[in-house]
Amino acid sequence: MASIDMKRIRNIVLLGHSGSGKTSLAEAMLYISGGTDRLGKITDGNTVCDYDAEEIARGFSLSMSMANLTWKDV
């Protein structure tokens, strides 16, 4: 098993008011980094971070989500 260089790990949090674009930003980051092969849309109910049926029905996040991606080997 390869060891993980802890100096190359970053933890980032997206905080903001409801409707400020946190989920859309997360979707764009995942798509651009290659973490997902499609750009999900809140209006289509197909975002990576809002996967709960209630979140999809309401069109906004109800709980925290976590996603990982790699950007420039970090």
Coordinates of C-alpha atoms in Angstrom, one line a residue:
M1 CA 0.0 0.0 0.0
A2 CA 1.4 3.4 -0.9
S3 CA 1.8 5.9 1.9
I4 CA 0.0 9.2 1.8
D5 CA 2.0 12.5 2.0
M6 CA 0.0 14.4 4.5
K7 CA 1.5 17.7 3.2
R8 CA -0.5 17.2 0.0
I9 CA -3.9 17.0 1.7
R10 CA -6.1 20.1 1.9
N11 CA -9.4 20.3 3.7
I12 CA -11.7 23.0 2.3
V13 CA -15.2 24.0 3.5
L14 CA -17.8 25.9 1.4
L15 CA -19.9 28.1 3.7
G16 CA -22.6 30.6 2.7
H17 CA -26.2 31.6 2.9
S18 CA -28.9 29.5 1.3
G19 CA -28.9 29.9 -2.5
S20 CA -25.3 31.4 -2.6
G21 CA -24.0 28.7 -4.9
K22 CA -22.2 26.3 -2.7
T23 CA -23.6 23.1 -4.3
S24 CA -23.0 24.6 -7.8
L25 CA -19.4 25.5 -6.9
A26 CA -18.8 22.0 -5.6
E27 CA -20.2 20.5 -8.7
A28 CA -18.0 22.6 -10.9
M29 CA -14.9 21.8 -8.9
L30 CA -15.7 18.0 -9.1
Y31 CA -16.3 18.2 -12.8
I32 CA -13.3 20.3 -13.7
S33 CA -11.0 18.2 -11.6
G34 CA -12.3 15.0 -13.2
G35 CA -13.9 13.8 -10.0
T36 CA -17.1 13.3 -12.0
D37 CA -17.9 13.0 -15.7
R38 CA -20.9 15.3 -15.7
L39 CA -21.8 18.7 -14.3
G40 CA -24.9 18.1 -12.1
K41 CA -27.6 20.8 -11.8
I42 CA -29.7 21.5 -8.8
T43 CA -32.8 22.1 -11.0
D44 CA -32.3 18.7 -12.6
G45 CA -31.9 17.0 -9.2
N46 CA -28.7 15.2 -10.2
T47 CA -25.9 16.9 -8.1
V48 CA -23.3 14.7 -6.4
C49 CA -23.7 16.4 -3.0
D50 CA -27.5 16.5 -2.8
Y51 CA -28.4 12.9 -3.2
D52 CA -31.1 12.5 -0.6
A53 CA -34.7 12.3 -2.0
E54 CA -35.8 15.2 0.3
E55 CA -33.0 17.4 -0.9
I56 CA -33.8 16.7 -4.5
A57 CA -37.5 17.4 -4.0
R58 CA -36.8 20.7 -2.1
G59 CA -34.0 21.8 -4.4
F60 CA -31.6 22.6 -1.6
S61 CA -29.2 20.9 0.8
L62 CA -30.5 19.7 4.1
S63 CA -27.3 18.3 5.5
M64 CA -23.5 18.4 5.1
S65 CA -21.9 16.5 2.3
M66 CA -18.3 15.6 1.7
A67 CA -16.6 15.1 -1.6
N68 CA -13.0 14.5 -2.5
L69 CA -11.0 15.5 -5.6
T70 CA -7.4 15.8 -6.8
W71 CA -6.1 19.0 -8.3
K72 CA -2.5 19.3 -9.5
D73 CA -1.5 16.3 -7.4
V74 CA -2.9 17.8 -4.2

